[in-house]
mmCIF file of C-alpha atoms and ligand atoms in Angstrom:
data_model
loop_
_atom_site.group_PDB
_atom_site.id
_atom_site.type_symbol
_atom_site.label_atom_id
_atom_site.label_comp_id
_atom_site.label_asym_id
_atom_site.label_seq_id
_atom_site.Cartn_x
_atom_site.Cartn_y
_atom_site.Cartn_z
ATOM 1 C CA UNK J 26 -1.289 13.169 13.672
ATOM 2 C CA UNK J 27 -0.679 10.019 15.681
ATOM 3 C CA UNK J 28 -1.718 7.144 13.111
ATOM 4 C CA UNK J 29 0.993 5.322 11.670
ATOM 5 C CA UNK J 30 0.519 4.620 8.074
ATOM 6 C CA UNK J 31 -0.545 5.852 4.865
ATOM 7 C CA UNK J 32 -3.902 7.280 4.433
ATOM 8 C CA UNK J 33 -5.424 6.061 0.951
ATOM 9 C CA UNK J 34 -7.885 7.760 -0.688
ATOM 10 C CA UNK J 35 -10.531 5.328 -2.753
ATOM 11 C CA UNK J 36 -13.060 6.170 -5.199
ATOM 12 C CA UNK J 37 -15.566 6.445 -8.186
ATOM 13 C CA UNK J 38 -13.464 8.973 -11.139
ATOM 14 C CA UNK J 39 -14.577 12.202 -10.376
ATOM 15 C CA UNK J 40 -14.919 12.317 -6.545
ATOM 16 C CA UNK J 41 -12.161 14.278 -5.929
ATOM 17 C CA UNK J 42 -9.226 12.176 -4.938
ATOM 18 C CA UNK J 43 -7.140 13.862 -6.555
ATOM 19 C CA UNK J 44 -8.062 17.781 -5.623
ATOM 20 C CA UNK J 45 -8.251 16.243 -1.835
ATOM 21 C CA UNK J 46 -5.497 14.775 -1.793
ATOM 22 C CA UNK J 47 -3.103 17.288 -2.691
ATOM 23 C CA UNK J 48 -4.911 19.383 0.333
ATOM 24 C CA UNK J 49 -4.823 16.379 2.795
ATOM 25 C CA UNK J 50 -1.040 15.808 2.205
ATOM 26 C CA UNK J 51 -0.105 19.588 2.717
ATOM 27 C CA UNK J 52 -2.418 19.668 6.120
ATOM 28 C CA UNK J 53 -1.251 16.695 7.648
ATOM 29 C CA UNK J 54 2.431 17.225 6.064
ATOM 30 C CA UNK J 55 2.845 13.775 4.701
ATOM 31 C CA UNK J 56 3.920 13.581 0.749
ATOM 32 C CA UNK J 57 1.623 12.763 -2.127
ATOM 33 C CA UNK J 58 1.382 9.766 -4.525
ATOM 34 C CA UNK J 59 -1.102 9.675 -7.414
ATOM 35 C CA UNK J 60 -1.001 5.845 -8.465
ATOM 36 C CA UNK J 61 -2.314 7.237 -12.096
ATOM 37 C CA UNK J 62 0.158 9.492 -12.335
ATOM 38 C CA UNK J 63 2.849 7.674 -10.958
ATOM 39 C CA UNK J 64 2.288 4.680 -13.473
ATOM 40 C CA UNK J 65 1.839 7.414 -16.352
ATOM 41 C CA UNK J 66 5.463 8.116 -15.276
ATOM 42 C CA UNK J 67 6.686 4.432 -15.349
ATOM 43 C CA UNK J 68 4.862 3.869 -18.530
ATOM 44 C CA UNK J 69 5.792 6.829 -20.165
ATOM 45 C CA UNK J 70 2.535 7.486 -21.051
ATOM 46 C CA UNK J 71 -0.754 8.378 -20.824
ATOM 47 C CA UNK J 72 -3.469 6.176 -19.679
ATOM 48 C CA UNK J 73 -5.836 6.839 -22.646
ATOM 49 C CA UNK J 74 -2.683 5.311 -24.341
ATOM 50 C CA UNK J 75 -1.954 2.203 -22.166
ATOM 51 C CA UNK J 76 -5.799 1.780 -22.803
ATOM 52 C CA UNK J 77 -5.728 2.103 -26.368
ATOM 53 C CA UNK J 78 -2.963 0.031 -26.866
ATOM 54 C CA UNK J 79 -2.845 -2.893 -24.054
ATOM 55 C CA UNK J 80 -6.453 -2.783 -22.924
ATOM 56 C CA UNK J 81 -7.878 -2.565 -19.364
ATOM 57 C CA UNK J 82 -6.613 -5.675 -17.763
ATOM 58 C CA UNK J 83 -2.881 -4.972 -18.572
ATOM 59 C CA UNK J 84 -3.446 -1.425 -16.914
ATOM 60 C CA UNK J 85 -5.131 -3.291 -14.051
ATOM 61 C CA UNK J 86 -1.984 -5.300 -13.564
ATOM 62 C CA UNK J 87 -0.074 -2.377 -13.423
ATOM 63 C CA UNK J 88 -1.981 -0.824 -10.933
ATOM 64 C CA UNK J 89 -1.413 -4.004 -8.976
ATOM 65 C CA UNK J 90 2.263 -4.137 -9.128
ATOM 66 C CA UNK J 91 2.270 -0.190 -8.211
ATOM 67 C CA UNK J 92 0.244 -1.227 -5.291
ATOM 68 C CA UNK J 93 2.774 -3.926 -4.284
ATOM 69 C CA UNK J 94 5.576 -1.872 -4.397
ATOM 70 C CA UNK J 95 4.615 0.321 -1.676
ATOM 71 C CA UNK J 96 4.328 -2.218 0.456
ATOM 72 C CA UNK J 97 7.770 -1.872 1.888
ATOM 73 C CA UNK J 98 8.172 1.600 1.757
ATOM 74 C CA UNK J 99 9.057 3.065 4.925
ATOM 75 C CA UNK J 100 7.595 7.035 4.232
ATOM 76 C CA UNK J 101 4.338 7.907 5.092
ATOM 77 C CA UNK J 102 2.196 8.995 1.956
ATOM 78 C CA UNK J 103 -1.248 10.416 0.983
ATOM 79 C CA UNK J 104 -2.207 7.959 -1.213
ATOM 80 C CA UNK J 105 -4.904 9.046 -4.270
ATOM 81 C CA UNK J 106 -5.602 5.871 -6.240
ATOM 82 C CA UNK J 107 -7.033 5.582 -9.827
ATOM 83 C CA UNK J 108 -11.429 4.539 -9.287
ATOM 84 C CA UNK J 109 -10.993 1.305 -10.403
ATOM 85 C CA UNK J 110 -8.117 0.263 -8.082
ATOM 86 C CA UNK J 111 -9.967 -1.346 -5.483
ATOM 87 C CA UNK J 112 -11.625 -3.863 -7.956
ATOM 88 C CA UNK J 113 -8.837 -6.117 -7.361
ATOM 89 C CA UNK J 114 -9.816 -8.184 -4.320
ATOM 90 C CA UNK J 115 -5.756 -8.637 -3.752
ATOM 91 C CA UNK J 116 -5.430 -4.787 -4.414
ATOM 92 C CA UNK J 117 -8.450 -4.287 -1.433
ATOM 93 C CA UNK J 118 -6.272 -6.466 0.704
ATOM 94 C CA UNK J 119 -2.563 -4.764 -0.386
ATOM 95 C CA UNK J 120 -4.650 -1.059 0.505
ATOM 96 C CA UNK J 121 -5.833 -2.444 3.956
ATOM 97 C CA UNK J 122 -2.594 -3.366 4.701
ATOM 98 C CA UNK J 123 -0.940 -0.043 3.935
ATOM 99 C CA UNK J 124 -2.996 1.869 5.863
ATOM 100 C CA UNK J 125 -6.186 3.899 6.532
ATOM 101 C CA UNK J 126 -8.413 3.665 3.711
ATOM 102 C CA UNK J 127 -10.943 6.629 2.900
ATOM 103 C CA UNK J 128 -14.116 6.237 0.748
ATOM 104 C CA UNK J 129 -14.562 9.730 -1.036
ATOM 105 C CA UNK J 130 -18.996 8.671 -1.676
ATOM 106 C CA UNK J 131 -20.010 10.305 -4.501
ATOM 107 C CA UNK J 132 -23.538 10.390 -6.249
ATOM 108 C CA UNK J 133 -23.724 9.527 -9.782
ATOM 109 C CA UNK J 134 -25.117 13.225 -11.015
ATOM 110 C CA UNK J 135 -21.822 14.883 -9.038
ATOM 111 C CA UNK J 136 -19.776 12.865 -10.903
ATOM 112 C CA UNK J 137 -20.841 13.819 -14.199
ATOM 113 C CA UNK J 138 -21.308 17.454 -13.677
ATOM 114 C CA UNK J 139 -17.501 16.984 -12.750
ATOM 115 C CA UNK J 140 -16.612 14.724 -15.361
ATOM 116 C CA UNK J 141 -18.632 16.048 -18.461
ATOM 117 C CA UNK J 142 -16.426 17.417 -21.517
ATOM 118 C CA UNK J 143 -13.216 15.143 -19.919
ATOM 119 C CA UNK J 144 -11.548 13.403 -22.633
ATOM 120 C CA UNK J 145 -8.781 11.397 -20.492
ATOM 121 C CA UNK J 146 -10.908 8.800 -19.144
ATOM 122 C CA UNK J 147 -11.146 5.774 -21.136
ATOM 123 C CA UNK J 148 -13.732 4.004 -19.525
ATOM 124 C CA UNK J 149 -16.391 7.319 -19.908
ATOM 125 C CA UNK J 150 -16.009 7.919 -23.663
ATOM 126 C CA UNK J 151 -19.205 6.619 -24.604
ATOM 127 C CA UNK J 152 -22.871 7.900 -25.777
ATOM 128 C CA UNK J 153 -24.528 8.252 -22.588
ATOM 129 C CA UNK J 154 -21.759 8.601 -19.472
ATOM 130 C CA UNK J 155 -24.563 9.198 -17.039
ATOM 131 C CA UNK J 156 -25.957 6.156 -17.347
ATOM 132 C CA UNK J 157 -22.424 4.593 -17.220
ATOM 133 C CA UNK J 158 -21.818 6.036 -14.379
ATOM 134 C CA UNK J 159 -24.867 4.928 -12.660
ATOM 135 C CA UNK J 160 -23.855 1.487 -13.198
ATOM 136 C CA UNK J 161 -20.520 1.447 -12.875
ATOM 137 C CA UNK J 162 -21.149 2.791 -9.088
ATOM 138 C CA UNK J 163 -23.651 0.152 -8.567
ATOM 139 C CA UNK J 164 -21.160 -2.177 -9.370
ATOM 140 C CA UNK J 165 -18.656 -1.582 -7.642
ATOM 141 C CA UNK J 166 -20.409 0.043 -4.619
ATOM 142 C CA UNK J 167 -19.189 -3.850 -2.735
ATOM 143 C CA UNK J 168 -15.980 -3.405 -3.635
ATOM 144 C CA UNK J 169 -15.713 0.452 -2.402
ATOM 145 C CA UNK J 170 -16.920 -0.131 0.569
ATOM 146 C CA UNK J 171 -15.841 -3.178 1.777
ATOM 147 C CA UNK J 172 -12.431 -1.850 1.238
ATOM 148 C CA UNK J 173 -13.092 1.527 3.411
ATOM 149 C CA UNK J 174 -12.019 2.341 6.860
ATOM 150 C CA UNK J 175 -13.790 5.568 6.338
ATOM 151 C CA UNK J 176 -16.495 6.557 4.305
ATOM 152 C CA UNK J 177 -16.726 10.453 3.688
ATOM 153 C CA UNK J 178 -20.201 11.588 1.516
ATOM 154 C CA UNK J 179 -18.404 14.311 -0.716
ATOM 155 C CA UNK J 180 -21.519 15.840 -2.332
ATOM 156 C CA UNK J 181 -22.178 18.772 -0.385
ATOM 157 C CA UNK J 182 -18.831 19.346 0.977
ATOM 158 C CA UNK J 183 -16.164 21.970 0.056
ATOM 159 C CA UNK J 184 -12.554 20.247 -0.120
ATOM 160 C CA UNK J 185 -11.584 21.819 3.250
ATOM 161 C CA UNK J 186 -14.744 20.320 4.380
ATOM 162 C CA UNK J 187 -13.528 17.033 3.608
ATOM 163 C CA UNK J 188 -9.719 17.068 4.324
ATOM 164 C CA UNK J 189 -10.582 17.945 7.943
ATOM 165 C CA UNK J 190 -13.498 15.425 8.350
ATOM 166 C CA UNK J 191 -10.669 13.126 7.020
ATOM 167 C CA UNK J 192 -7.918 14.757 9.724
ATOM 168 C CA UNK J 193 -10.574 13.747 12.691
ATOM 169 C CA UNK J 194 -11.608 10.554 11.529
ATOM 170 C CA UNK J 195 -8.270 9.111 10.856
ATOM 171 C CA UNK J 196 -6.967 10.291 14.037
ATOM 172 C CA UNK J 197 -9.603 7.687 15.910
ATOM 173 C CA UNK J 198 -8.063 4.992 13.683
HETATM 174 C C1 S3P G 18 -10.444 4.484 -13.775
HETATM 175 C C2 S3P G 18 -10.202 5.673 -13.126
HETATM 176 C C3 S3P G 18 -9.150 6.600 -13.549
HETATM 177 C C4 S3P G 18 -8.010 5.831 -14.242
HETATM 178 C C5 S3P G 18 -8.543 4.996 -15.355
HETATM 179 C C6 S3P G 18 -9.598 3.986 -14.882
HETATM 180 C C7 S3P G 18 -11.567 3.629 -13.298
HETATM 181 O O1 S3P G 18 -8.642 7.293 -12.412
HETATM 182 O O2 S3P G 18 -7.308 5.042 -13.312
HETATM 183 O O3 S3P G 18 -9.087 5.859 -16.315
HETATM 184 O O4 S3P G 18 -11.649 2.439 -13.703
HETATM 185 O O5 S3P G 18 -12.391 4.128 -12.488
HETATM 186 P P1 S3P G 18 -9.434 8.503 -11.681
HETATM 187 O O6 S3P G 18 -10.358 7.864 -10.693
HETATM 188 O O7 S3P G 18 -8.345 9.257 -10.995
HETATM 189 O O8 S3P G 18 -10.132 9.274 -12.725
#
């Protein structure tokens, strides 16, 4: 592949950043980072526990200063980022600036057919998820796609489907 910097995967928990990811980096031979897993790392633990005990906003900033430290890192990556990374307007402008940035679309009902029974997401514990999810994506839909380069609508795709729509639309960035 000819394009120079990272690609970034963005979007809603559930889409399959991370499943995609792991296949993307493999096909186009470029090594993965999982900001959610690398800041589990960091931390030391989980992010039901960074929730718990600092709240959303602290994990927020971490996310930010993740963000920031790949700024001057000279390997190219597959980036998967946690859903709610792009909320940040600075964290939209940090991803833009690190490279290709791919919308993984999702419709509310694949998420939670995905999603349903998962304890390790915070932000879904609640009575009625659907319904969470449904507004959550209307919230943020701005911030998802304002931040894309590429916008890939997962819902009917296999994985292989969508790492090589990714391959040939990255390669006309
Ligand atoms: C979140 C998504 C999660 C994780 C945290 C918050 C969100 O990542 O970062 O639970 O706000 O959408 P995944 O998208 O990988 O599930």
């Amino acid at each position: 592949m000819k394009h120079k910097k990272h690609i970034i995967l963005i979007g809603y928990m559930g889409c399959g950043k991370s499943t995609t990811s792991v296949k993307l980096s493999y096909r186009v031979k470029q090594s993965l980072i999982d900001t959610d897993k690398e800041i589990e790392r960091i931390e030391k633990r989980t992010i039901s526990d960074i929730f718990a005990t600092d709240g959303e906003e602290a994990f927020r900033q971490m996310e930010t200063d993740y963000i920031k430290s790949l700024i001057s890192s000279k390997a190219k990556y597959v980036i998967a980022t946690g859903g709610g990374l792009p909320l940040r307007a600075e964290n939209r402008e940090m991803l833009k600036q690190l490279g290709v940035v791919v919308y993984l679309r999702t419709k509310p009902e694949t998420v939670y057919e995905r999603i349903k029974g998962d304890t390790t997401r915070p932000l879904l514990q609640c009575e009625d998820p659907l319904t969470r999810i449904r507004e959550m994506l209307v919230s943020r839909k701005e911030a998802y796609e304002s931040c894309a380069d590429i916008i890939v609508d997962t819902d009917d795709l296999d994985v292989s489907d969508i790492v090589e729509k990714i391959v040939t639309l990255c390669k006309e960035h």
